[in-house]
XYZ file of C-alpha atoms in Angstrom:
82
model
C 5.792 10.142 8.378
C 9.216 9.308 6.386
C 10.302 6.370 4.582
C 12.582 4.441 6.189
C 14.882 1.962 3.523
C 15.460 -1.009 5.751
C 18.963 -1.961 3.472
C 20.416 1.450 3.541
C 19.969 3.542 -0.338
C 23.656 3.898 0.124
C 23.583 0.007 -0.685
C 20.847 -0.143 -3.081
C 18.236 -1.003 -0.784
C 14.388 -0.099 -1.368
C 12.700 -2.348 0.814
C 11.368 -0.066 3.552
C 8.748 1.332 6.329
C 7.192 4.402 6.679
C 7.515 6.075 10.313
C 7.438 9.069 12.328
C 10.303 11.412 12.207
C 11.631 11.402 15.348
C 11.878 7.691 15.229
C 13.624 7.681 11.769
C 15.785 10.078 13.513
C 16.216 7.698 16.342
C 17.072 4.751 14.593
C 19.792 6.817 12.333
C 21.044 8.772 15.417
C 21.593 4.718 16.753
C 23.084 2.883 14.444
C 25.273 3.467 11.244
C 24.576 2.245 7.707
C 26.929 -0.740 8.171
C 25.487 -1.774 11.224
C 21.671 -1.491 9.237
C 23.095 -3.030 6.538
C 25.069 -6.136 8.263
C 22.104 -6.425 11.326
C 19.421 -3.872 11.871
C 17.812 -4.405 8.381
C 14.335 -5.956 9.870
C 11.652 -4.001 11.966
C 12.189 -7.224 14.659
C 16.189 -6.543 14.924
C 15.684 -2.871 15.526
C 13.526 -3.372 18.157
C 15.127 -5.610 19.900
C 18.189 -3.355 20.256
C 18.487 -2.226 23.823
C 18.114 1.452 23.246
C 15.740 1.268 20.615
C 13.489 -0.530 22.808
C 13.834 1.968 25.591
C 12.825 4.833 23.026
C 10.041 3.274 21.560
C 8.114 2.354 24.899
C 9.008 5.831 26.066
C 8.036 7.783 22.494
C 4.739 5.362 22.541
C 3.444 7.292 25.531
C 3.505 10.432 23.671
C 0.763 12.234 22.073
C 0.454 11.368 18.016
C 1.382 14.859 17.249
C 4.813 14.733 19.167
C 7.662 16.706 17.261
C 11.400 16.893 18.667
C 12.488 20.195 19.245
C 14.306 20.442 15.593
C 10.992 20.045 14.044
C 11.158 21.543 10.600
C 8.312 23.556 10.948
C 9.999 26.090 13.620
C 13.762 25.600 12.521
C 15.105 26.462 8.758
C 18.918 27.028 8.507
C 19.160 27.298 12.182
C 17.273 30.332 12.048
C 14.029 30.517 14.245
C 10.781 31.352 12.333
C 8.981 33.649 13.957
């Protein structure tokens, strides 16, 4: 799990959720910190984004112990651990 600040730190925010990584990646891989700062600053708002939407019914599906593939467990410096 990671903390996600709803208002961007970058704007003093501190207000936030904790979810899984790969959403957290998700959501910052979707919109910028203006955008979550001017819009996406609610749980409702984020989901109701097209994309996000799309991602969550299709990440809901997987197993509780889903990782991406840059999990950083396996990946440090872009050097695979062997």
């Amino acid at each position: 799990m990671q903390f996600h600040h709803l208002v961007p730190k970058t704007f003093k925010g501190r207000d936030g959720i904790n979810i899984h990584k790969v959403c957290h990646q998700k959501i910052h891989a979707t919109f910028s910190e203006r955008e979550l700062l001017n819009y996406y600053h609610t749980v409702e708002r984020i989901i109701e984004h097209e994309e996000m939407s799309k991602f969550i019914k299709w990440v809901s599906k997987k197993h509780v112990d889903f990782y991406d593939k840059n999990d950083d467990t396996k990946h440090r410096h872009g050097k695979r651990r062997n």
